[in-house]
Short mmCIF file of C-alpha atoms in Angstrom, two decimals:
data_model
loop_
_atom_site.label_atom_id
_atom_site.label_comp_id
_atom_site.label_asym_id
_atom_site.label_seq_id
_atom_site.Cartn_x
_atom_site.Cartn_y
_atom_site.Cartn_z
CA MET A 270 0.00 0.00 0.00
CA ASN A 271 1.47 3.32 -1.08
CA PHE A 272 -1.42 5.46 0.18
CA LYS A 273 -0.45 7.56 3.23
CA PRO A 274 -3.26 7.60 5.80
CA ILE A 275 -2.59 11.12 7.15
CA ASN A 276 -5.63 13.17 6.15
CA PHE A 277 -7.85 10.18 5.42
CA LYS A 278 -7.89 6.83 7.17
CA THR A 279 -8.42 4.74 4.07
CA PHE A 280 -8.13 5.14 0.31
CA ASP A 281 -11.90 4.63 -0.08
CA GLU A 282 -12.54 7.48 2.35
CA PHE A 283 -10.37 9.72 0.21
CA LYS A 284 -12.26 8.67 -2.89
CA SER A 285 -15.66 9.37 -1.36
CA TYR A 286 -14.39 12.76 -0.12
CA LEU A 287 -13.53 13.65 -3.72
CA GLU A 288 -16.93 12.45 -4.86
CA ILE A 289 -18.84 14.78 -2.54
CA SER A 290 -16.47 17.72 -3.11
CA PHE A 291 -17.81 18.51 -6.56
CA SER A 292 -21.28 19.23 -7.82
CA LYS A 293 -22.91 16.65 -10.08
CA ARG A 294 -23.00 19.28 -12.81
CA ASP A 295 -19.17 19.25 -13.05
CA LEU A 296 -18.37 15.68 -12.12
CA LEU A 297 -19.58 13.03 -14.52
CA GLY A 298 -18.02 9.99 -12.86
CA ILE A 299 -15.41 8.69 -10.45
CA ASP A 300 -13.55 5.39 -10.51
CA SER A 301 -10.44 3.86 -9.02
CA SER A 302 -8.01 1.00 -9.53
CA ASP A 303 -4.51 0.20 -8.26
CA GLU A 304 -4.63 3.20 -5.91
CA GLN A 305 -5.16 5.62 -8.79
CA ILE A 306 -8.34 7.69 -9.00
CA TYR A 307 -10.07 8.56 -12.28
CA LEU A 308 -12.32 11.63 -12.39
CA THR A 309 -14.43 12.40 -15.45
CA ILE A 310 -15.50 16.03 -15.71
CA ILE A 311 -17.17 18.34 -18.21
CA PRO A 312 -14.66 20.24 -20.43
CA THR A 313 -15.67 23.72 -19.30
CA ALA A 314 -15.07 22.84 -15.64
CA ASN A 315 -11.41 21.83 -15.98
CA PHE A 316 -9.95 24.97 -14.39
CA ARG A 317 -12.28 25.22 -11.42
CA VAL A 318 -12.16 21.50 -10.62
CA ILE A 319 -8.36 21.31 -10.72
CA LYS A 320 -8.05 24.59 -8.77
CA ARG A 321 -10.22 23.07 -6.07
CA LEU A 322 -8.11 19.89 -6.07
CA LYS A 323 -4.94 21.95 -5.67
CA ASP A 324 -6.19 24.42 -3.06
CA ASP A 325 -7.99 21.91 -0.85
CA ASN A 326 -5.78 21.34 2.21
CA LYS A 327 -6.82 17.72 2.57
CA CYS A 328 -6.31 16.72 -1.08
CA SER A 329 -3.37 19.02 -1.97
CA PHE A 330 -2.74 17.85 -5.52
CA ASN A 331 0.20 20.21 -5.78
CA ARG A 332 2.04 18.66 -8.69
CA LEU A 333 0.99 18.42 -12.32
CA ILE A 334 2.69 15.33 -13.67
CA ASP A 335 1.56 15.37 -17.26
CA ILE A 336 -1.09 16.32 -19.78
CA THR A 337 -1.96 14.05 -22.65
CA ALA A 338 -4.81 13.23 -25.00
CA TYR A 339 -6.16 10.25 -26.90
CA GLU A 340 -8.83 9.47 -29.43
CA GLU A 341 -11.43 6.79 -29.04
CA ASP A 342 -14.73 6.21 -30.86
CA GLY A 343 -14.35 9.46 -32.79
CA LYS A 344 -14.00 11.55 -29.62
CA THR A 345 -10.95 13.33 -28.27
CA PHE A 346 -10.21 12.92 -24.59
CA LEU A 347 -7.91 15.20 -22.63
CA VAL A 348 -6.21 13.70 -19.55
CA TYR A 349 -4.53 15.57 -16.71
CA LEU A 350 -2.29 13.56 -14.39
CA LEU A 351 -1.99 15.03 -10.91
CA ASN A 352 -0.01 13.88 -7.91
CA SER A 353 -0.61 14.50 -4.23
CA GLU A 354 2.67 14.07 -2.35
CA GLU A 355 0.90 14.32 0.99
CA ASN A 356 -1.49 11.44 0.30
CA ASN A 357 0.84 9.66 -2.14
CA VAL A 358 -1.86 9.26 -4.76
CA TYR A 359 -2.08 9.75 -8.53
CA LEU A 360 -5.23 11.24 -10.00
CA HIS A 361 -6.42 11.18 -13.61
CA VAL A 362 -8.77 14.00 -14.54
CA LYS A 363 -10.37 13.19 -17.85
CA THR A 364 -12.63 15.25 -20.07
CA SER A 365 -14.19 14.54 -23.44
CA LEU A 366 -13.88 17.45 -25.86
CA VAL A 367 -16.59 18.46 -28.29
CA ASP A 368 -16.60 20.38 -31.59
CA ASP A 369 -14.48 23.47 -30.85
CA ASN A 370 -11.80 21.51 -28.95
CA SER A 371 -10.92 24.41 -26.66
CA VAL A 372 -10.27 24.39 -22.92
CA ILE A 373 -8.83 26.83 -20.39
CA SER A 374 -5.07 26.70 -19.82
CA LEU A 375 -3.88 25.70 -16.35
CA TYR A 376 -0.88 28.04 -16.46
CA LYS A 377 -2.16 30.05 -13.49
CA LEU A 378 -2.17 26.91 -11.35
CA TYR A 379 0.89 24.99 -12.56
CA LYS A 380 3.61 26.72 -14.58
CA ASN A 381 4.80 23.54 -16.31
CA SER A 382 1.33 23.14 -17.82
CA ALA A 383 2.28 25.74 -20.48
CA VAL A 384 4.85 23.49 -22.13
CA LEU A 385 2.79 20.33 -21.69
CA GLU A 386 -0.22 22.04 -23.28
CA CYS A 387 2.03 23.12 -26.18
CA GLU A 388 2.84 19.47 -26.81
CA VAL A 389 -0.82 18.40 -26.74
CA ARG A 390 -1.76 21.28 -29.03
CA ASP A 391 0.95 20.31 -31.52
CA PHE A 392 -0.06 16.66 -31.59
CA TYR A 393 -3.86 16.75 -31.25
CA GLY A 394 -4.92 20.25 -32.30
CA ILE A 395 -6.53 21.04 -28.96
CA SER A 396 -6.39 24.80 -28.33
CA PHE A 397 -5.99 26.30 -24.88
CA SER A 398 -7.42 29.71 -24.10
CA SER A 399 -5.34 32.22 -22.07
CA HIS A 400 -2.18 30.27 -22.84
CA PRO A 401 1.03 32.32 -22.37
CA ASP A 402 3.06 30.74 -25.21
CA GLN A 403 1.33 30.32 -28.57
CA ARG A 404 4.30 29.07 -30.61
CA HIS A 405 4.55 25.54 -32.01
CA LEU A 406 7.09 23.51 -30.11
CA PHE A 407 7.55 20.34 -32.15
CA PHE A 408 5.71 20.65 -35.46
CA ASP A 409 4.66 23.45 -37.76
CA GLU A 410 1.49 21.64 -38.68
CA LYS A 411 -1.43 21.08 -36.38
CA ASP A 412 -2.67 17.80 -34.90
CA CYS A 413 -0.36 15.54 -36.90
CA LEU A 414 -0.56 12.74 -34.33
CA SER A 415 -4.35 12.44 -34.40
CA LYS A 416 -5.83 9.32 -35.98
CA ASP A 417 -7.56 11.10 -38.87
CA TYR A 418 -4.52 13.14 -39.91
CA VAL A 419 -3.68 12.92 -43.61
CA GLU A 420 -0.19 13.89 -44.68
CA ILE A 421 -0.24 16.60 -47.35
CA LEU A 422 2.62 16.11 -49.76
CA SER A 423 3.82 18.84 -52.05
CA ASN A 424 5.73 18.64 -55.34
CA ASP A 425 8.87 20.59 -56.23
CA GLU A 426 6.93 23.70 -57.24
CA GLY A 427 5.26 23.81 -53.84
CA ASP A 428 1.76 22.84 -55.05
CA LYS A 429 -0.12 20.58 -52.73
CA CYS A 430 -1.00 17.28 -54.34
CA MET B 171 14.61 43.86 -26.41
CA LEU B 172 17.90 45.28 -25.14
CA GLY B 173 21.26 43.59 -25.38
CA HIS B 174 22.39 40.97 -27.84
CA PHE B 175 21.51 37.36 -28.60
CA VAL B 176 23.81 34.37 -28.37
CA ASN B 177 23.10 30.90 -29.69
CA VAL B 178 24.15 28.50 -26.98
CA ALA B 179 24.84 25.09 -28.47
CA PRO B 180 23.29 23.42 -30.67
CA GLU B 181 24.54 20.95 -28.11
CA PRO B 182 25.60 22.55 -24.86
CA ILE B 183 25.68 19.32 -22.93
CA ASP B 184 27.69 16.42 -24.37
CA ASN B 185 24.57 14.49 -24.98
CA VAL B 186 22.52 12.58 -27.48
CA GLY B 187 19.96 14.73 -29.20
CA CYS B 188 20.01 18.21 -30.54
CA PHE B 189 18.50 21.41 -29.24
CA ARG B 190 19.14 25.11 -29.30
CA ILE B 191 19.10 27.73 -26.60
CA VAL B 192 19.05 31.41 -27.42
CA ALA B 193 20.31 33.62 -24.63
CA ASN B 194 19.47 37.29 -24.54
CA LEU B 195 22.40 39.02 -22.85
CA LEU B 196 22.87 42.47 -21.40
CA ASN B 197 26.61 42.80 -20.87
CA ASP B 198 27.34 39.32 -19.47
CA LYS B 199 24.06 38.91 -17.58
CA ILE B 200 21.39 36.64 -19.00
CA GLN B 201 18.08 38.44 -19.45
CA ARG B 202 16.09 35.67 -21.07
CA LEU B 203 16.57 32.09 -22.26
CA ASP B 204 14.54 30.53 -25.06
CA PHE B 205 14.78 26.88 -26.01
CA PHE B 206 14.03 25.15 -29.30
CA VAL B 207 13.47 21.41 -29.51
CA GLY B 208 11.93 19.04 -32.02
CA TYR B 209 14.86 18.73 -34.44
CA THR B 210 15.10 14.97 -33.92
CA HIS B 211 11.52 14.06 -33.11
CA LYS B 212 11.02 10.36 -33.72
CA GLY B 213 7.29 9.84 -33.14
CA ILE B 214 7.98 6.78 -30.99
CA GLU B 215 4.68 7.03 -29.11
CA LYS B 216 2.83 6.85 -32.41
CA ILE B 217 4.91 3.86 -33.58
CA ILE B 218 4.17 2.01 -30.32
CA GLU B 219 0.44 2.72 -30.75
CA LYS B 220 0.41 1.44 -34.32
CA ASN B 221 2.21 -1.83 -33.58
CA PRO B 222 1.27 -4.80 -31.40
CA ILE B 223 2.76 -4.17 -27.97
CA TYR B 224 5.43 -6.90 -28.24
CA LYS B 225 6.75 -5.15 -31.35
CA GLY B 226 6.24 -1.62 -30.02
CA LEU B 227 8.42 -2.43 -27.03
CA ILE B 228 11.42 -2.72 -29.34
CA PHE B 229 11.07 0.95 -30.28
CA ALA B 230 10.67 2.05 -26.65
CA ASP B 231 14.42 1.81 -26.09
CA LYS B 232 14.90 4.85 -28.34
CA VAL B 233 13.05 7.10 -25.91
CA PHE B 234 16.21 7.51 -23.88
CA ALA B 235 19.81 7.51 -24.92
CA TYR B 236 20.07 4.66 -22.41
CA PRO B 237 17.71 1.93 -23.67
CA PHE B 238 16.60 0.30 -20.42
CA PHE B 239 15.17 3.47 -18.89
CA GLY B 240 12.83 3.80 -21.86
CA GLN B 241 11.62 0.22 -21.83
CA TYR B 242 11.22 -0.21 -18.09
CA PRO B 243 8.09 1.93 -17.41
CA LEU B 244 6.33 0.60 -20.51
CA VAL B 245 6.97 -3.01 -19.51
CA LEU B 246 5.70 -2.30 -15.98
CA ALA B 247 2.57 -0.58 -17.28
CA VAL B 248 1.69 -3.44 -19.63
CA GLU B 249 2.27 -6.00 -16.87
CA LYS B 250 0.05 -4.03 -14.49
CA LEU B 251 -2.82 -3.92 -16.98
CA MET B 252 -2.34 -7.58 -17.95
CA ASN B 253 -2.07 -8.49 -14.25
CA ILE B 254 1.09 -10.53 -14.76
CA HIS B 255 3.21 -11.58 -11.81
CA VAL B 256 6.87 -11.31 -12.75
CA PRO B 257 9.15 -14.02 -11.27
CA VAL B 258 11.36 -12.79 -8.42
CA ARG B 259 14.59 -13.60 -10.26
CA ALA B 260 13.53 -11.54 -13.26
CA GLN B 261 12.67 -8.64 -10.94
CA MET B 262 16.12 -8.84 -9.36
CA ILE B 263 17.87 -8.94 -12.72
CA ARG B 264 15.91 -5.94 -13.91
CA VAL B 265 16.72 -3.88 -10.82
CA MET B 266 20.37 -4.87 -11.02
CA LEU B 267 20.59 -3.91 -14.67
CA ILE B 268 18.88 -0.58 -14.08
CA GLU B 269 21.14 0.29 -11.14
CA LEU B 270 24.31 -0.65 -13.05
CA GLU B 271 23.10 1.51 -15.93
CA ARG B 272 22.28 4.34 -13.51
CA ILE B 273 25.87 4.27 -12.22
CA GLU B 274 27.18 4.47 -15.77
CA VAL B 275 24.99 7.46 -16.63
CA TYR B 276 25.86 9.30 -13.41
CA LEU B 277 29.54 8.73 -14.14
CA LYS B 278 28.94 10.31 -17.52
CA TYR B 279 27.21 13.30 -15.90
CA ILE B 280 30.10 13.69 -13.47
CA GLY B 281 32.55 13.69 -16.38
CA VAL B 282 30.48 16.21 -18.34
CA MET B 283 30.10 18.48 -15.32
CA SER B 284 33.82 18.46 -14.59
CA SER B 285 34.68 19.28 -18.21
CA SER B 286 32.02 22.03 -18.27
CA SER B 287 33.71 23.58 -15.25
CA GLY B 288 36.92 23.74 -17.29
CA ILE B 289 38.75 20.85 -15.63
CA GLN B 290 39.27 18.09 -18.19
CA MET B 291 41.14 15.35 -16.35
CA PRO B 292 38.19 13.85 -14.40
CA LYS B 293 36.26 13.43 -17.63
CA ALA B 294 39.00 11.25 -19.10
CA LEU B 295 39.06 9.23 -15.89
CA ALA B 296 35.27 8.82 -15.91
CA ASN B 297 35.18 7.91 -19.60
CA ARG B 298 37.74 5.15 -19.12
CA LEU B 299 35.62 3.72 -16.35
CA ILE B 300 32.41 4.05 -18.36
CA SER B 301 33.77 1.93 -21.22
CA LYS B 302 34.79 -0.78 -18.74
CA TRP B 303 31.41 -0.57 -17.06
CA ARG B 304 29.67 -0.88 -20.43
CA GLU B 305 31.70 -4.00 -21.25
CA MET B 306 30.76 -5.47 -17.90
CA ILE B 307 27.02 -4.86 -18.46
CA ASN B 308 27.23 -6.47 -21.89
CA SER B 309 29.04 -9.54 -20.58
CA LEU B 310 26.71 -9.92 -17.59
CA PHE B 311 23.45 -9.80 -19.49
CA HIS B 312 24.63 -11.41 -22.75
CA THR B 313 23.25 -8.51 -24.69
CA SER B 314 24.57 -5.54 -26.54
CA SER B 315 22.11 -3.42 -24.60
CA GLN B 316 19.07 -3.52 -26.87
CA ASN B 317 15.70 -5.07 -26.18
CA TYR B 318 16.58 -6.96 -23.01
CA PHE B 319 13.34 -6.30 -21.17
CA LYS B 320 10.40 -8.53 -22.03
CA ILE B 321 6.80 -8.29 -20.94
CA GLY B 322 6.66 -10.59 -17.93
CA GLY B 323 10.41 -10.93 -17.38
CA VAL B 324 13.73 -10.59 -19.12
CA TYR B 325 15.28 -12.00 -22.29
CA GLN B 326 18.08 -14.10 -20.80
CA ASP B 327 19.41 -15.11 -17.43
CA ILE B 328 22.40 -13.31 -15.95
CA ASN B 329 25.95 -14.62 -16.44
CA THR B 330 26.65 -17.42 -13.94
CA ASP B 331 29.90 -15.77 -12.91
CA PHE B 332 28.18 -12.48 -12.09
CA GLU B 333 29.35 -12.23 -8.49
CA ARG B 334 33.06 -12.20 -9.35
CA ILE B 335 32.64 -9.85 -12.34
CA VAL B 336 30.52 -7.28 -10.51
CA LYS B 337 32.54 -7.30 -7.29
CA SER B 338 35.87 -6.80 -9.06
CA ASN B 339 34.43 -3.89 -11.03
CA ILE B 340 32.86 -2.34 -7.93
CA LEU B 341 36.24 -2.44 -6.22
CA GLU B 342 37.81 -0.47 -9.06
CA LEU B 343 34.88 1.94 -9.20
CA ARG B 344 35.16 2.79 -5.51
CA SER B 345 38.83 3.68 -5.86
CA VAL B 346 38.19 5.87 -8.93
CA LEU B 347 35.23 7.58 -7.22
CA LYS B 348 37.56 8.63 -4.41
CA ASP B 349 39.87 10.24 -6.97
CA LEU B 350 36.99 11.94 -8.76
CA LEU B 351 35.60 13.29 -5.51
CA CYS B 352 38.91 15.11 -4.92
CA LEU B 353 37.62 17.61 -7.48
CA THR B 354 35.27 19.04 -4.85
CA ASP B 355 38.30 20.18 -2.81
CA ASN B 356 39.54 22.20 -5.76
CA ILE B 357 39.15 25.90 -4.92
CA PHE B 358 38.44 26.87 -8.55
CA PHE B 359 35.73 24.22 -8.80
CA GLN B 360 34.18 25.40 -5.56
CA LYS B 361 34.16 29.03 -6.68
CA LYS B 362 32.45 28.07 -9.92
CA SER B 363 29.80 25.83 -8.35
CA ILE B 364 28.89 26.97 -4.83
CA GLY B 365 25.90 29.30 -4.90
CA ILE B 366 25.57 29.03 -8.70
CA GLY B 367 22.39 27.90 -10.42
CA VAL B 368 20.28 27.91 -7.28
CA ILE B 369 16.73 26.66 -7.85
CA SER B 370 14.18 27.49 -5.16
CA LYS B 371 11.75 25.00 -3.70
CA GLN B 372 8.85 27.06 -5.01
CA GLN B 373 10.21 26.86 -8.58
CA ILE B 374 10.63 23.11 -8.25
CA LYS B 375 7.05 22.78 -7.08
CA ASP B 376 5.65 25.12 -9.75
CA TYR B 377 7.40 23.40 -12.63
CA GLY B 378 6.94 19.85 -11.33
CA LEU B 379 10.68 19.16 -11.33
CA THR B 380 11.86 15.82 -10.01
CA GLY B 381 15.01 13.78 -9.57
CA ILE B 382 18.37 15.22 -8.60
CA ILE B 383 17.13 18.82 -8.80
CA ALA B 384 14.40 18.16 -6.22
CA ARG B 385 16.67 16.12 -3.95
CA ALA B 386 19.41 18.77 -4.04
CA SER B 387 16.93 21.24 -2.55
CA GLY B 388 15.92 18.91 0.26
CA ILE B 389 12.69 17.56 -1.20
CA ASN B 390 12.45 13.87 -0.42
CA ASP B 391 11.30 12.67 -3.81
CA ASP B 392 12.24 9.25 -5.10
CA VAL B 393 9.77 6.96 -6.85
CA ARG B 394 11.79 3.90 -5.79
CA LYS B 395 10.81 4.62 -2.17
CA LYS B 396 7.43 6.27 -2.64
CA TYR B 397 5.90 3.87 -5.15
CA PRO B 398 8.23 0.86 -5.05
CA TYR B 399 8.08 -1.29 -8.15
CA ASP B 400 9.55 -4.73 -8.86
CA PHE B 401 12.12 -5.71 -6.20
CA TYR B 402 12.76 -2.23 -4.75
CA ALA B 403 10.32 -2.80 -1.89
CA ASN B 404 12.64 -5.47 -0.42
CA LEU B 405 15.82 -3.44 -0.66
CA ASP B 406 17.34 -1.20 1.98
CA PHE B 407 18.75 2.09 0.69
CA ASP B 408 18.71 5.78 1.57
CA ILE B 409 17.71 8.82 -0.43
CA PRO B 410 20.63 11.25 -0.18
CA LEU B 411 19.46 14.84 0.24
CA LYS B 412 21.11 18.27 0.14
CA LYS B 413 19.76 21.69 1.01
CA ALA B 414 21.77 24.25 -0.96
CA SER B 415 20.14 23.43 -4.32
CA ASP B 416 23.15 24.74 -6.26
CA VAL B 417 25.48 23.14 -8.82
CA TYR B 418 27.90 21.98 -6.12
CA SER B 419 25.23 20.10 -4.17
CA ARG B 420 23.99 18.42 -7.35
CA PHE B 421 27.54 17.31 -8.17
CA ILE B 422 27.97 15.75 -4.72
CA LEU B 423 24.55 14.12 -4.97
CA TYR B 424 25.56 12.24 -8.11
CA PHE B 425 28.34 10.60 -6.06
CA ASP B 426 26.00 9.85 -3.14
CA GLU B 427 23.50 8.25 -5.50
CA ILE B 428 26.20 6.08 -7.05
CA TYR B 429 27.12 4.81 -3.57
CA GLN B 430 23.44 4.01 -2.89
CA SER B 431 23.17 2.17 -6.24
CA LEU B 432 26.28 0.18 -5.35
CA SER B 433 24.72 -0.83 -2.04
CA ILE B 434 21.59 -1.95 -3.93
CA VAL B 435 23.70 -4.03 -6.34
CA GLU B 436 25.59 -5.64 -3.44
CA GLN B 437 22.33 -6.50 -1.71
CA LEU B 438 20.99 -8.03 -4.91
CA ILE B 439 24.09 -10.22 -5.25
CA THR B 440 23.48 -11.69 -1.79
CA TYR B 441 19.79 -12.24 -2.59
CA MET B 442 20.58 -13.92 -5.91
CA LYS B 443 23.22 -16.17 -4.39
CA LYS B 444 20.60 -17.65 -2.08
CA GLN B 445 18.35 -18.55 -5.00
CA ALA B 446 18.34 -22.00 -6.53
CA PRO B 447 19.78 -22.21 -10.07
CA ASN B 448 17.42 -22.27 -13.07
CA GLU B 449 14.74 -20.10 -11.46
CA PRO B 450 12.19 -18.91 -14.07
CA ILE B 451 12.85 -15.55 -15.68
CA LEU B 452 9.58 -15.21 -17.58
CA ALA B 453 6.02 -15.20 -16.22
CA GLU B 454 4.15 -18.51 -16.47
CA GLU B 455 1.24 -17.02 -18.42
CA LEU B 456 3.56 -16.09 -21.25
CA LEU B 457 5.27 -19.45 -21.55
CA LYS B 458 2.17 -21.09 -23.08
CA GLU B 459 2.39 -21.73 -26.79
CA LYS B 460 -0.13 -19.38 -28.31
CA ASP B 461 -0.41 -16.93 -31.11
CA PHE B 462 1.44 -13.74 -30.13
CA ASP B 463 -1.55 -11.53 -30.93
CA GLU B 464 -3.66 -13.56 -28.50
CA LYS B 465 -1.01 -13.87 -25.85
CA TYR B 466 -0.30 -10.16 -25.54
CA ILE B 467 -3.84 -8.76 -25.51
CA ILE B 468 -3.88 -5.85 -23.07
CA PRO B 469 -7.12 -5.78 -21.06
CA LYS B 470 -9.25 -2.65 -21.20
CA GLY B 471 -8.11 0.07 -18.84
CA GLU B 472 -5.72 2.92 -18.26
CA ILE B 473 -2.82 3.42 -15.89
CA TYR B 474 0.11 5.69 -15.14
CA ILE B 475 3.29 3.98 -13.97
CA PRO B 476 6.13 6.16 -12.64
CA THR B 477 9.74 5.01 -12.42
CA GLU B 478 12.88 6.74 -11.18
CA SER B 479 15.17 7.24 -14.13
CA VAL B 480 18.41 9.21 -14.34
CA VAL B 481 16.67 12.48 -15.22
CA GLY B 482 13.88 12.30 -12.67
CA GLN B 483 10.48 10.75 -12.80
CA THR B 484 9.87 8.94 -16.08
CA GLY B 485 6.48 7.39 -16.39
CA VAL B 486 4.20 5.86 -18.95
CA TYR B 487 0.51 6.57 -19.36
CA LEU B 488 -1.02 3.56 -21.07
CA LYS B 489 -4.61 3.35 -22.29
CA SER B 490 -5.96 0.17 -23.80
CA ASP B 491 -9.27 -0.76 -25.41
CA GLY B 492 -8.81 -4.51 -25.01
CA THR B 493 -6.70 -5.23 -28.10
CA VAL B 494 -3.04 -5.97 -28.63
CA ARG B 495 -2.39 -2.37 -29.72
CA PRO B 496 -2.65 0.34 -27.04
CA VAL B 497 -4.91 3.32 -27.78
CA ARG B 498 -2.42 5.69 -26.15
CA CYS B 499 1.11 5.27 -24.90
CA HIS B 500 2.53 8.49 -23.53
CA TYR B 501 5.90 9.06 -21.89
CA ARG B 502 6.27 11.66 -19.19
CA SER B 503 9.23 13.83 -20.07
CA SER B 504 11.09 15.39 -17.15
CA SER B 505 13.48 17.25 -19.44
CA LEU B 506 10.74 19.23 -21.17
CA SER B 507 9.66 20.84 -17.89
CA LYS B 508 13.31 21.51 -17.04
CA LEU B 509 13.86 23.29 -20.34
CA TYR B 510 10.75 25.40 -19.85
CA ALA B 511 11.88 26.35 -16.35
CA LEU B 512 15.33 27.48 -17.57
CA ASN B 513 14.19 31.01 -18.27
CA GLU B 514 13.00 31.59 -14.72
CA MET B 515 15.76 29.58 -13.04
CA PHE B 516 18.81 30.98 -14.81
CA SER B 517 17.96 34.55 -15.77
CA ASN B 518 20.27 37.00 -13.97
CA MET B 519 23.06 34.43 -14.13
CA THR B 520 26.31 35.36 -15.85
CA TYR B 521 26.85 33.80 -19.26
CA GLN B 522 30.03 31.92 -18.31
CA ASP B 523 28.16 30.00 -15.59
CA LEU B 524 25.40 28.85 -17.95
CA ARG B 525 27.14 25.84 -19.49
CA PHE B 526 28.18 24.45 -16.12
CA ALA B 527 24.73 25.02 -14.61
CA LEU B 528 23.05 23.36 -17.62
CA SER B 529 25.24 20.28 -17.33
CA SER B 530 24.16 19.77 -13.71
CA LEU B 531 20.45 19.44 -14.57
CA GLY B 532 20.65 16.15 -16.43
CA ILE B 533 18.68 17.17 -19.52
CA GLU B 534 18.12 14.40 -22.08
CA ILE B 535 16.90 15.72 -25.40
CA SER B 536 16.05 12.29 -26.78
CA GLU B 537 13.44 12.16 -24.02
CA CYS B 538 11.82 15.44 -25.18
CA ASP B 539 11.96 14.52 -28.85
CA ARG B 540 10.53 11.08 -28.30
#
């Protein structure tokens, strides 16, 4: 068992605390396995949910480990990986993006989110509003790692073919 | 913007991979640092997702310049989702290999740091040792360092004469480490490193920095202790910590970590000696004769597995939909966050300190451009 019973006696207690912390409007589901918790939220609530997770003294998810995305059944999912050193727990915050593929940047909460969001934007074409650094980090083209990406080749004269 | 611009690099650290740093200087003070990566992007994550996992694993060794650190988290993540119990002997061999590799990489960092400070002799000494160490790893594990990790175990058993080979090499290493550590008494080295490149605890927290940088500032952060994987839970070792968080403390920490890795290796030798010969090195489930595409089906689910690599926390986020190909395999890059933090960490530093300070961070570009 890696979970540290300091603020909560058991892992299940911690999970149920998270469940009641958020309104049902924001939180779509909660699950857990292997001492990792999976939260599913609505895309517009990403900033306020993660701010709450960070500021809450009992949870204290004070480290953003990673941001990534994946595509399944024609939908794009954005995943935030958070770590609470105090409770020794990893948390996945997942949201399914629709149409405009835009979410709020977490730069005001975690500074490393800027560069991680750059990577996700380069690979999956997800745009982040109020992002401090709009340049492309890895590729000039957008979303070239998404499943439906088609490589556009050009001939010597520069015409797309 | 005032001042002038200097292209640092393309390769400021003697390292695999290519990146560029542009420093904006006013006199000799750094005003701003911008980094450019992506020159050698390999798209490994995409290749792993497109291939069956047993084939994708072969490409995972390109994530790092040191193959085992790239394969290890992926293997652990797949095993966790497949619910495979790895035999104890295979766990021991894996940990031993990783720790021997860690020593080699830290020796390389020590050599690079000493040459960046302007003192060349220790680098030659370290390099000589590294080549011997590399030969030893190859002879121990019967492999030229590629594709040794398998899902559910390892490729081959360790050399039967491992105790003699490792112990004789450790003896030599300890004597060379003493010589290398003499560098810290050098007054020029001290002047160049003490109080240089200080990174505050708040910056470490904000940018999610891990590894040596965190431990040099007194943050007790080591995945091997916090989330023990494989055989680490049974081993007794310390996490060396420093408080100054400068280049000097990071240099000393590399030595301390090597001594801890040596103690782990010595413990593993005693554990392995007690074992009966011909212990299994591959999980039972995978020994059955079956079609590979059936045998390696990853059950539906998602997981994040962290491991302690040489640059900090390296983890794999793996998402599967119940087929042999994962939907998403994502590596957590520690170096990318380090590069982004450079601007805040090292602005107001003088230009001549930059190269030395950079070499102490342990930045691996192959990990960013994965």
